[in-house]
């Protein structure tokens, strides 16, 4: 809900408001609606929230009225018989009714009595309940739509474990599935696709029921219900689904950890307890042998929730839900109003995105669709699954889009979106591809953007999703559309890498090494070596560079500034005279560690999918870092002689590295940094105009131009093959790809917006990779440094191409 100070879209806004009439903004009018959003959602003040399909933000009114209510009314465990307990039970029962009324359109008590609400921890827990309680047998069958959420697909695990059959189907296949009278099949589908917004609603289930009168239907309504009523009154009860799963935070934001399974009472007998029972779900048990027990109300049709709600219900959460539904009604009138509001936004957003074109006329945005060819689709829900395309219609990586969206204040979702079926059909990925990628070490959680090339084709491993909800505004759409236009449209005004900023110099330029920086601890501050201080060069980098790292003690993962920007304030320095590593940080006494390899036992850790052997520096050292960084962590040092290997097309063999991410040395130039600052100053990103310091790029070598006869042009480093720093020769391996880590100010440890946004507009390679600086390896064979080769700041630097040498 970032409100831009100035809008270039005034005409469009007027047209939109006119076109949508009272559909948009609940009849409150544009201004009053925006004011309501500002008041109710202060947490959205400086961000553009486009992830309603993941969760809705919680309105202030719900939190206020609820906290006042619990502070003044005594609620207690509903299993007792005290007055407070009885009152609590009544509120819980009232809530079941409100859920059926507000979300499922069951307005009279008689129609509600055909249904029951089992409170669960959420939609996933509801689906798991069906999976565990369904009477699977040898011949029963679980059929699910391929483009289902992972949580619905997962029911197959229960079916397979109990010897049932499983089939994954497309929309038509499921309808045409041959009938089998022996044991009822369970059909499962989502009412709305969580990745792309297409809606099958109740209509598809109705067709299934007509076609398979003995079949049961499990409906995943988690996405659908967030902005629409699932109107159970609109169809004969016999044609309604039997089990419906939902989560409430997707609708009203708070409470979390609460959902329900809505069960058609006439189908309740298909849910049977298997094994476990707990307090609350049992009528009587024998203490010991013969281990007799009687589950609660086995008489059907009784209130089936009593047989499935083990233990104490989260009664306060259920009471919050009542307040949340009240607030929702007060703010938005009804779910039907919400539905109209978001549909208007969706239509507008989909149209605006489809109009964005590159200068060559090709589209920038591809909107993905699920259930292709289905004849039964309703108007789609307010979710758009999308990928961006470059001017040659090649996909741009989703991680790149996410990072740029993040620094520009958007909250979106990217990746596989818990829906492998949509991902694979959108990009033509096969199940075999997925298994192959997994064998290569990739999973849905990592940052890989493309599959390994398969027959020369590399396919995206993720997409982006934007979604709207009850409190979305037209401004949110404008913000997103402007963002895509600003950063992804390739028009003549955008400078790309293929067009050098300045004409390439004809005279080989010379420069000097302005700054030489060592990073003893991965992701911590750099040690700027004093002028004319010689430092030894080894094949894996500068001596002691990235020999240490910090490991998160709870997850075992290597700590990075990306997650913990405060690491920039940890300042290690190697003191060769005293032969120690000194680590300092604000308000901490210096930590002094010997440089000699400790004798401690070694252990194996994972660094970027390499297993390396490391040694510990002891508990007191770990405590020092844990105290300063405020996370339990430990300092680990790469064991003597251990190293990892990096591969580059331009190097004939692998290059040794220690704990650095990619290569032994990283080089940038001051003239390139100056160019970035000119861009920032011209307002190429937006927001802040603060210049950035070279240190944010975390290079080992910073080239200056002070002693050069010719000023070094920006990005000259991109054009050279070899360079000699003093006596040592280095070969350029590749350009360095940049991530959000450049947005940590290395002096303050604070996150910044630049230079990432600015680089994204000016330094993007074809696949959407942002490049700045170059990776180097040391060419010992072309150097003349003798036994202990060194470099030092102030050294002169000469450039060459490979042919010259
Ligand atoms: C969100 C979602 C789920 C999972 O819901 P949880 O609240 O995480 O259990 C399942 N299916 C769909 C369609 C969803 O949108």
mmCIF file of C-alpha atoms in Angstrom, residues 124-422:
data_model
loop_
_atom_site.group_PDB
_atom_site.id
_atom_site.type_symbol
_atom_site.label_atom_id
_atom_site.label_comp_id
_atom_site.label_asym_id
_atom_site.label_seq_id
_atom_site.Cartn_x
_atom_site.Cartn_y
_atom_site.Cartn_z
ATOM 1 C CA UNK A 124 -3.407 -29.322 5.096
ATOM 2 C CA UNK A 125 -4.368 -30.920 8.409
ATOM 3 C CA UNK A 126 -7.941 -31.302 7.102
ATOM 4 C CA UNK A 127 -6.791 -33.125 3.987
ATOM 5 C CA UNK A 128 -4.490 -35.311 6.067
ATOM 6 C CA UNK A 129 -7.458 -36.154 8.293
ATOM 7 C CA UNK A 130 -9.416 -37.394 5.280
ATOM 8 C CA UNK A 131 -6.396 -39.369 4.061
ATOM 9 C CA UNK A 132 -5.991 -41.072 7.427
ATOM 10 C CA UNK A 133 -9.671 -41.679 8.104
ATOM 11 C CA UNK A 134 -10.849 -42.803 4.665
ATOM 12 C CA UNK A 135 -11.677 -46.530 4.540
ATOM 13 C CA UNK A 136 -9.060 -47.429 1.950
ATOM 14 C CA UNK A 137 -9.099 -50.990 0.728
ATOM 15 C CA UNK A 138 -7.346 -52.977 -1.928
ATOM 16 C CA UNK A 139 -9.703 -51.921 -4.648
ATOM 17 C CA UNK A 140 -10.487 -48.370 -3.604
ATOM 18 C CA UNK A 141 -8.899 -45.610 -5.559
ATOM 19 C CA UNK A 142 -7.635 -42.083 -4.906
ATOM 20 C CA UNK A 143 -7.905 -39.858 -7.996
ATOM 21 C CA UNK A 144 -6.515 -36.339 -7.859
ATOM 22 C CA UNK A 145 -6.113 -33.577 -10.396
ATOM 23 C CA UNK A 146 -2.525 -33.181 -11.526
ATOM 24 C CA UNK A 147 -2.605 -29.433 -10.957
ATOM 25 C CA UNK A 148 -3.363 -29.735 -7.256
ATOM 26 C CA UNK A 149 -1.604 -28.236 -4.261
ATOM 27 C CA UNK A 150 1.041 -30.563 -2.781
ATOM 28 C CA UNK A 151 -1.094 -30.968 0.348
ATOM 29 C CA UNK A 152 -3.869 -32.547 -1.717
ATOM 30 C CA UNK A 153 -1.476 -34.723 -3.705
ATOM 31 C CA UNK A 154 -0.091 -35.931 -0.358
ATOM 32 C CA UNK A 155 -3.311 -37.812 0.440
ATOM 33 C CA UNK A 156 -2.012 -40.413 -2.002
ATOM 34 C CA UNK A 157 0.598 -41.383 0.604
ATOM 35 C CA UNK A 158 -2.196 -42.604 2.920
ATOM 36 C CA UNK A 159 -3.927 -44.426 0.068
ATOM 37 C CA UNK A 160 -0.745 -46.157 -1.100
ATOM 38 C CA UNK A 161 0.233 -47.127 2.440
ATOM 39 C CA UNK A 162 -3.075 -48.921 2.869
ATOM 40 C CA UNK A 163 -2.871 -50.744 -0.452
ATOM 41 C CA UNK A 164 -5.316 -48.579 -2.395
ATOM 42 C CA UNK A 165 -4.800 -47.465 -5.995
ATOM 43 C CA UNK A 166 -3.812 -43.955 -6.971
ATOM 44 C CA UNK A 167 -4.221 -42.013 -10.201
ATOM 45 C CA UNK A 168 -3.204 -38.474 -11.211
ATOM 46 C CA UNK A 169 -5.536 -37.040 -13.852
ATOM 47 C CA UNK A 170 -6.392 -34.058 -15.996
ATOM 48 C CA UNK A 171 -9.819 -32.438 -15.712
ATOM 49 C CA UNK A 172 -11.403 -34.398 -18.533
ATOM 50 C CA UNK A 173 -9.780 -37.680 -17.642
ATOM 51 C CA UNK A 174 -11.298 -37.581 -14.200
ATOM 52 C CA UNK A 175 -14.799 -37.069 -15.548
ATOM 53 C CA UNK A 176 -14.353 -39.831 -18.066
ATOM 54 C CA UNK A 177 -12.875 -42.237 -15.553
ATOM 55 C CA UNK A 178 -14.735 -45.582 -15.845
ATOM 56 C CA UNK A 179 -17.190 -46.294 -13.077
ATOM 57 C CA UNK A 180 -16.506 -48.997 -10.573
ATOM 58 C CA UNK A 181 -19.237 -50.063 -8.188
ATOM 59 C CA UNK A 182 -17.188 -52.190 -5.827
ATOM 60 C CA UNK A 183 -15.624 -49.598 -3.531
ATOM 61 C CA UNK A 184 -16.219 -45.890 -3.774
ATOM 62 C CA UNK A 185 -13.334 -43.909 -5.265
ATOM 63 C CA UNK A 186 -12.244 -40.637 -3.655
ATOM 64 C CA UNK A 187 -11.890 -37.782 -6.155
ATOM 65 C CA UNK A 188 -9.914 -34.736 -5.100
ATOM 66 C CA UNK A 189 -9.530 -31.339 -6.724
ATOM 67 C CA UNK A 190 -8.906 -27.712 -5.797
ATOM 68 C CA UNK A 191 -11.805 -25.243 -6.043
ATOM 69 C CA UNK A 192 -9.223 -22.665 -7.131
ATOM 70 C CA UNK A 193 -5.693 -23.207 -8.368
ATOM 71 C CA UNK A 194 -3.305 -21.738 -5.802
ATOM 72 C CA UNK A 195 -0.713 -20.857 -8.474
ATOM 73 C CA UNK A 196 -2.789 -19.393 -11.273
ATOM 74 C CA UNK A 197 -6.253 -18.553 -9.913
ATOM 75 C CA UNK A 198 -8.392 -20.666 -12.286
ATOM 76 C CA UNK A 199 -11.541 -21.819 -10.546
ATOM 77 C CA UNK A 200 -13.324 -25.139 -10.865
ATOM 78 C CA UNK A 201 -15.588 -24.223 -7.963
ATOM 79 C CA UNK A 202 -18.457 -26.485 -6.977
ATOM 80 C CA UNK A 203 -19.495 -27.017 -10.587
ATOM 81 C CA UNK A 204 -16.765 -29.471 -11.389
ATOM 82 C CA UNK A 205 -17.533 -31.531 -8.296
ATOM 83 C CA UNK A 206 -21.164 -31.580 -9.338
ATOM 84 C CA UNK A 207 -20.185 -33.098 -12.693
ATOM 85 C CA UNK A 208 -18.063 -35.678 -10.881
ATOM 86 C CA UNK A 209 -20.975 -36.589 -8.648
ATOM 87 C CA UNK A 210 -23.347 -36.886 -11.593
ATOM 88 C CA UNK A 211 -20.930 -39.132 -13.389
ATOM 89 C CA UNK A 212 -19.892 -41.196 -10.338
ATOM 90 C CA UNK A 213 -22.888 -41.408 -8.001
ATOM 91 C CA UNK A 214 -20.989 -43.686 -5.590
ATOM 92 C CA UNK A 215 -17.785 -41.616 -5.659
ATOM 93 C CA UNK A 216 -16.763 -39.283 -2.856
ATOM 94 C CA UNK A 217 -15.352 -35.829 -3.426
ATOM 95 C CA UNK A 218 -12.655 -34.088 -1.390
ATOM 96 C CA UNK A 219 -12.526 -30.396 -2.233
ATOM 97 C CA UNK A 220 -9.511 -28.232 -1.421
ATOM 98 C CA UNK A 221 -11.128 -24.834 -0.935
ATOM 99 C CA UNK A 222 -8.169 -23.111 0.772
ATOM 100 C CA UNK A 223 -7.494 -20.723 -2.116
ATOM 101 C CA UNK A 224 -11.084 -20.287 -3.286
ATOM 102 C CA UNK A 225 -12.520 -19.266 0.066
ATOM 103 C CA UNK A 226 -10.045 -16.471 0.616
ATOM 104 C CA UNK A 227 -12.056 -14.189 -1.663
ATOM 105 C CA UNK A 228 -15.291 -16.009 -2.480
ATOM 106 C CA UNK A 229 -18.259 -17.809 -0.968
ATOM 107 C CA UNK A 230 -18.421 -21.506 -1.692
ATOM 108 C CA UNK A 231 -22.163 -21.498 -2.034
ATOM 109 C CA UNK A 232 -23.309 -24.906 -0.839
ATOM 110 C CA UNK A 233 -26.914 -23.784 -1.032
ATOM 111 C CA UNK A 234 -26.626 -23.389 -4.797
ATOM 112 C CA UNK A 235 -26.789 -27.103 -5.544
ATOM 113 C CA UNK A 236 -28.671 -30.202 -4.377
ATOM 114 C CA UNK A 237 -26.978 -31.727 -1.373
ATOM 115 C CA UNK A 238 -26.430 -35.004 -3.207
ATOM 116 C CA UNK A 239 -24.250 -33.198 -5.755
ATOM 117 C CA UNK A 240 -22.181 -31.257 -3.205
ATOM 118 C CA UNK A 241 -18.672 -32.380 -2.241
ATOM 119 C CA UNK A 242 -18.390 -34.660 0.777
ATOM 120 C CA UNK A 243 -15.321 -33.134 2.427
ATOM 121 C CA UNK A 244 -14.087 -29.543 2.131
ATOM 122 C CA UNK A 245 -10.771 -28.274 3.491
ATOM 123 C CA UNK A 246 -9.931 -24.671 4.392
ATOM 124 C CA UNK A 247 -7.629 -22.395 6.428
ATOM 125 C CA UNK A 248 -8.947 -19.204 8.028
ATOM 126 C CA UNK A 249 -5.822 -17.018 7.953
ATOM 127 C CA UNK A 250 -6.108 -16.924 4.151
ATOM 128 C CA UNK A 251 -9.467 -15.221 4.537
ATOM 129 C CA UNK A 252 -9.217 -13.005 7.609
ATOM 130 C CA UNK A 253 -5.473 -12.940 8.415
ATOM 131 C CA UNK A 254 -5.781 -13.872 12.078
ATOM 132 C CA UNK A 255 -6.094 -16.411 13.749
ATOM 133 C CA UNK A 256 -3.369 -18.575 12.236
ATOM 134 C CA UNK A 257 -3.092 -22.283 12.987
ATOM 135 C CA UNK A 258 -6.833 -22.802 12.567
ATOM 136 C CA UNK A 259 -8.791 -24.313 9.722
ATOM 137 C CA UNK A 260 -11.588 -26.763 9.278
ATOM 138 C CA UNK A 261 -12.851 -29.763 7.451
ATOM 139 C CA UNK A 262 -16.469 -29.279 6.465
ATOM 140 C CA UNK A 263 -18.161 -32.670 6.245
ATOM 141 C CA UNK A 264 -21.469 -33.567 4.657
ATOM 142 C CA UNK A 265 -23.197 -35.391 7.495
ATOM 143 C CA UNK A 266 -24.541 -38.090 5.217
ATOM 144 C CA UNK A 267 -20.962 -38.945 4.241
ATOM 145 C CA UNK A 268 -19.573 -38.824 7.772
ATOM 146 C CA UNK A 269 -19.521 -42.623 7.994
ATOM 147 C CA UNK A 270 -16.714 -42.623 5.445
ATOM 148 C CA UNK A 271 -14.420 -41.090 8.030
ATOM 149 C CA UNK A 272 -13.242 -43.626 10.571
ATOM 150 C CA UNK A 273 -10.791 -43.286 13.389
ATOM 151 C CA UNK A 274 -7.721 -45.391 12.797
ATOM 152 C CA UNK A 275 -5.739 -46.216 15.868
ATOM 153 C CA UNK A 276 -5.201 -43.121 17.956
ATOM 154 C CA UNK A 277 -7.722 -41.641 20.367
ATOM 155 C CA UNK A 278 -7.264 -38.803 22.812
ATOM 156 C CA UNK A 279 -9.000 -36.790 25.507
ATOM 157 C CA UNK A 280 -12.148 -35.355 23.987
ATOM 158 C CA UNK A 281 -12.719 -38.008 21.322
ATOM 159 C CA UNK A 282 -13.532 -41.004 23.469
ATOM 160 C CA UNK A 283 -16.648 -41.988 25.436
ATOM 161 C CA UNK A 284 -15.166 -44.754 27.580
ATOM 162 C CA UNK A 285 -11.971 -46.840 27.790
ATOM 163 C CA UNK A 286 -10.705 -49.725 29.853
ATOM 164 C CA UNK A 287 -7.421 -48.902 31.552
ATOM 165 C CA UNK A 288 -5.681 -52.150 30.646
ATOM 166 C CA UNK A 289 -6.319 -55.478 28.936
ATOM 167 C CA UNK A 290 -8.591 -56.107 26.989
ATOM 168 C CA UNK A 291 -7.801 -52.512 25.910
ATOM 169 C CA UNK A 292 -11.430 -51.782 25.172
ATOM 170 C CA UNK A 293 -12.448 -48.310 24.081
ATOM 171 C CA UNK A 294 -15.456 -46.639 22.594
ATOM 172 C CA UNK A 295 -14.968 -43.592 20.411
ATOM 173 C CA UNK A 296 -17.234 -40.657 21.020
ATOM 174 C CA UNK A 297 -20.694 -40.710 19.476
ATOM 175 C CA UNK A 298 -20.091 -43.508 17.021
ATOM 176 C CA UNK A 299 -23.794 -43.277 16.311
ATOM 177 C CA UNK A 300 -24.148 -41.797 12.856
ATOM 178 C CA UNK A 301 -25.322 -39.185 12.078
ATOM 179 C CA UNK A 302 -24.034 -37.526 15.236
ATOM 180 C CA UNK A 303 -21.902 -34.423 15.307
ATOM 181 C CA UNK A 304 -18.870 -35.939 13.684
ATOM 182 C CA UNK A 305 -16.526 -33.218 14.962
ATOM 183 C CA UNK A 306 -16.653 -34.839 18.410
ATOM 184 C CA UNK A 307 -14.902 -37.883 17.033
ATOM 185 C CA UNK A 308 -12.056 -35.999 15.407
ATOM 186 C CA UNK A 309 -11.163 -33.090 17.652
ATOM 187 C CA UNK A 310 -8.540 -34.696 19.872
ATOM 188 C CA UNK A 311 -7.506 -32.861 22.998
ATOM 189 C CA UNK A 312 -8.429 -29.287 23.816
ATOM 190 C CA UNK A 313 -9.512 -27.139 20.900
ATOM 191 C CA UNK A 314 -7.641 -23.871 20.391
ATOM 192 C CA UNK A 315 -10.663 -22.159 21.940
ATOM 193 C CA UNK A 316 -9.272 -18.649 22.047
ATOM 194 C CA UNK A 317 -8.355 -18.895 18.375
ATOM 195 C CA UNK A 318 -11.890 -19.977 17.624
ATOM 196 C CA UNK A 319 -13.214 -16.980 19.525
ATOM 197 C CA UNK A 320 -10.848 -14.683 17.604
ATOM 198 C CA UNK A 321 -12.330 -16.162 14.463
ATOM 199 C CA UNK A 322 -15.754 -14.933 15.520
ATOM 200 C CA UNK A 323 -14.348 -11.427 15.937
ATOM 201 C CA UNK A 324 -12.461 -11.730 12.687
ATOM 202 C CA UNK A 325 -15.636 -12.679 10.801
ATOM 203 C CA UNK A 326 -17.429 -9.703 12.414
ATOM 204 C CA UNK A 327 -14.649 -7.329 11.389
ATOM 205 C CA UNK A 328 -14.628 -8.791 7.903
ATOM 206 C CA UNK A 329 -18.365 -8.142 7.581
ATOM 207 C CA UNK A 330 -18.042 -4.635 8.932
ATOM 208 C CA UNK A 331 -15.171 -3.695 6.622
ATOM 209 C CA UNK A 332 -16.213 -5.522 3.471
ATOM 210 C CA UNK A 333 -19.950 -6.207 3.888
ATOM 211 C CA UNK A 334 -19.770 -9.816 2.690
ATOM 212 C CA UNK A 335 -17.551 -12.263 0.871
ATOM 213 C CA UNK A 336 -19.634 -11.598 -2.226
ATOM 214 C CA UNK A 337 -18.576 -7.961 -2.106
ATOM 215 C CA UNK A 338 -14.982 -9.061 -1.684
ATOM 216 C CA UNK A 339 -15.415 -11.266 -4.695
ATOM 217 C CA UNK A 340 -16.600 -8.405 -6.880
ATOM 218 C CA UNK A 341 -13.869 -6.109 -5.646
ATOM 219 C CA UNK A 342 -11.021 -8.500 -6.362
ATOM 220 C CA UNK A 343 -12.462 -9.612 -9.701
ATOM 221 C CA UNK A 344 -12.387 -6.025 -10.879
ATOM 222 C CA UNK A 345 -8.739 -5.731 -9.799
ATOM 223 C CA UNK A 346 -7.830 -9.021 -11.409
ATOM 224 C CA UNK A 347 -9.352 -8.145 -14.769
ATOM 225 C CA UNK A 348 -7.572 -4.817 -14.736
ATOM 226 C CA UNK A 349 -4.209 -6.284 -13.717
ATOM 227 C CA UNK A 350 -4.400 -9.111 -16.255
ATOM 228 C CA UNK A 351 -5.170 -6.669 -19.036
ATOM 229 C CA UNK A 352 -2.485 -4.155 -18.058
ATOM 230 C CA UNK A 353 0.159 -6.872 -17.794
ATOM 231 C CA UNK A 354 -0.752 -8.282 -21.191
ATOM 232 C CA UNK A 355 -0.250 -4.828 -22.703
ATOM 233 C CA UNK A 356 3.361 -4.501 -21.570
ATOM 234 C CA UNK A 357 5.618 -4.972 -24.596
ATOM 235 C CA UNK A 358 9.279 -4.755 -25.455
ATOM 236 C CA UNK A 359 10.314 -2.254 -28.115
ATOM 237 C CA UNK A 360 10.237 -5.111 -30.632
ATOM 238 C CA UNK A 361 6.555 -5.705 -29.858
ATOM 239 C CA UNK A 362 6.982 -8.960 -27.986
ATOM 240 C CA UNK A 363 5.194 -9.460 -24.650
ATOM 241 C CA UNK A 364 7.072 -9.052 -21.372
ATOM 242 C CA UNK A 365 4.696 -11.042 -19.172
ATOM 243 C CA UNK A 366 3.439 -14.570 -19.691
ATOM 244 C CA UNK A 367 0.426 -15.389 -17.528
ATOM 245 C CA UNK A 368 0.107 -19.088 -16.780
ATOM 246 C CA UNK A 369 -3.148 -21.036 -16.674
ATOM 247 C CA UNK A 370 -4.236 -24.261 -15.056
ATOM 248 C CA UNK A 371 -6.893 -26.749 -16.152
ATOM 249 C CA UNK A 372 -6.401 -25.900 -19.795
ATOM 250 C CA UNK A 373 -9.256 -26.985 -21.997
ATOM 251 C CA UNK A 374 -11.674 -27.431 -19.093
ATOM 252 C CA UNK A 375 -15.227 -26.523 -20.028
ATOM 253 C CA UNK A 376 -16.303 -25.870 -16.470
ATOM 254 C CA UNK A 377 -14.243 -22.912 -15.343
ATOM 255 C CA UNK A 378 -15.761 -20.088 -13.289
ATOM 256 C CA UNK A 379 -14.460 -16.525 -13.390
ATOM 257 C CA UNK A 380 -10.861 -16.837 -12.107
ATOM 258 C CA UNK A 381 -9.778 -15.906 -8.589
ATOM 259 C CA UNK A 382 -7.522 -12.889 -8.014
ATOM 260 C CA UNK A 383 -4.209 -14.691 -8.523
ATOM 261 C CA UNK A 384 -1.820 -14.412 -11.456
ATOM 262 C CA UNK A 385 0.959 -16.934 -11.980
ATOM 263 C CA UNK A 386 3.472 -15.333 -14.295
ATOM 264 C CA UNK A 387 6.905 -15.453 -15.877
ATOM 265 C CA UNK A 388 8.789 -12.603 -17.471
ATOM 266 C CA UNK A 389 10.256 -12.795 -20.941
ATOM 267 C CA UNK A 390 13.174 -11.005 -22.533
ATOM 268 C CA UNK A 391 12.884 -9.482 -26.028
ATOM 269 C CA UNK A 392 13.670 -12.828 -27.640
ATOM 270 C CA UNK A 393 10.886 -14.411 -25.539
ATOM 271 C CA UNK A 394 13.338 -16.367 -23.383
ATOM 272 C CA UNK A 395 12.307 -16.754 -19.743
ATOM 273 C CA UNK A 396 13.880 -14.486 -17.137
ATOM 274 C CA UNK A 397 14.728 -16.261 -13.860
ATOM 275 C CA UNK A 398 12.166 -16.016 -11.068
ATOM 276 C CA UNK A 399 14.766 -15.509 -8.343
ATOM 277 C CA UNK A 400 16.015 -12.417 -10.098
ATOM 278 C CA UNK A 401 12.471 -11.077 -10.295
ATOM 279 C CA UNK A 402 11.897 -11.809 -6.638
ATOM 280 C CA UNK A 403 15.062 -10.055 -5.503
ATOM 281 C CA UNK A 404 14.276 -6.965 -7.499
ATOM 282 C CA UNK A 405 10.679 -7.001 -6.269
ATOM 283 C CA UNK A 406 11.960 -7.297 -2.709
ATOM 284 C CA UNK A 407 14.230 -4.256 -2.824
ATOM 285 C CA UNK A 408 11.406 -2.337 -4.445
ATOM 286 C CA UNK A 409 9.058 -3.026 -1.565
ATOM 287 C CA UNK A 410 6.828 -5.774 -2.994
ATOM 288 C CA UNK A 411 5.772 -8.912 -1.181
ATOM 289 C CA UNK A 412 5.254 -11.649 -3.750
ATOM 290 C CA UNK A 413 5.734 -15.389 -3.950
ATOM 291 C CA UNK A 414 8.025 -17.178 -6.376
ATOM 292 C CA UNK A 415 9.216 -20.719 -6.978
ATOM 293 C CA UNK A 416 7.267 -23.921 -7.479
ATOM 294 C CA UNK A 417 4.362 -22.518 -5.412
ATOM 295 C CA UNK A 418 3.613 -25.943 -3.883
ATOM 296 C CA UNK A 419 2.043 -26.981 -7.161
ATOM 297 C CA UNK A 420 4.328 -29.167 -9.215
ATOM 298 C CA UNK A 421 1.522 -29.955 -11.662
ATOM 299 C CA UNK A 422 1.197 -26.327 -12.718
#
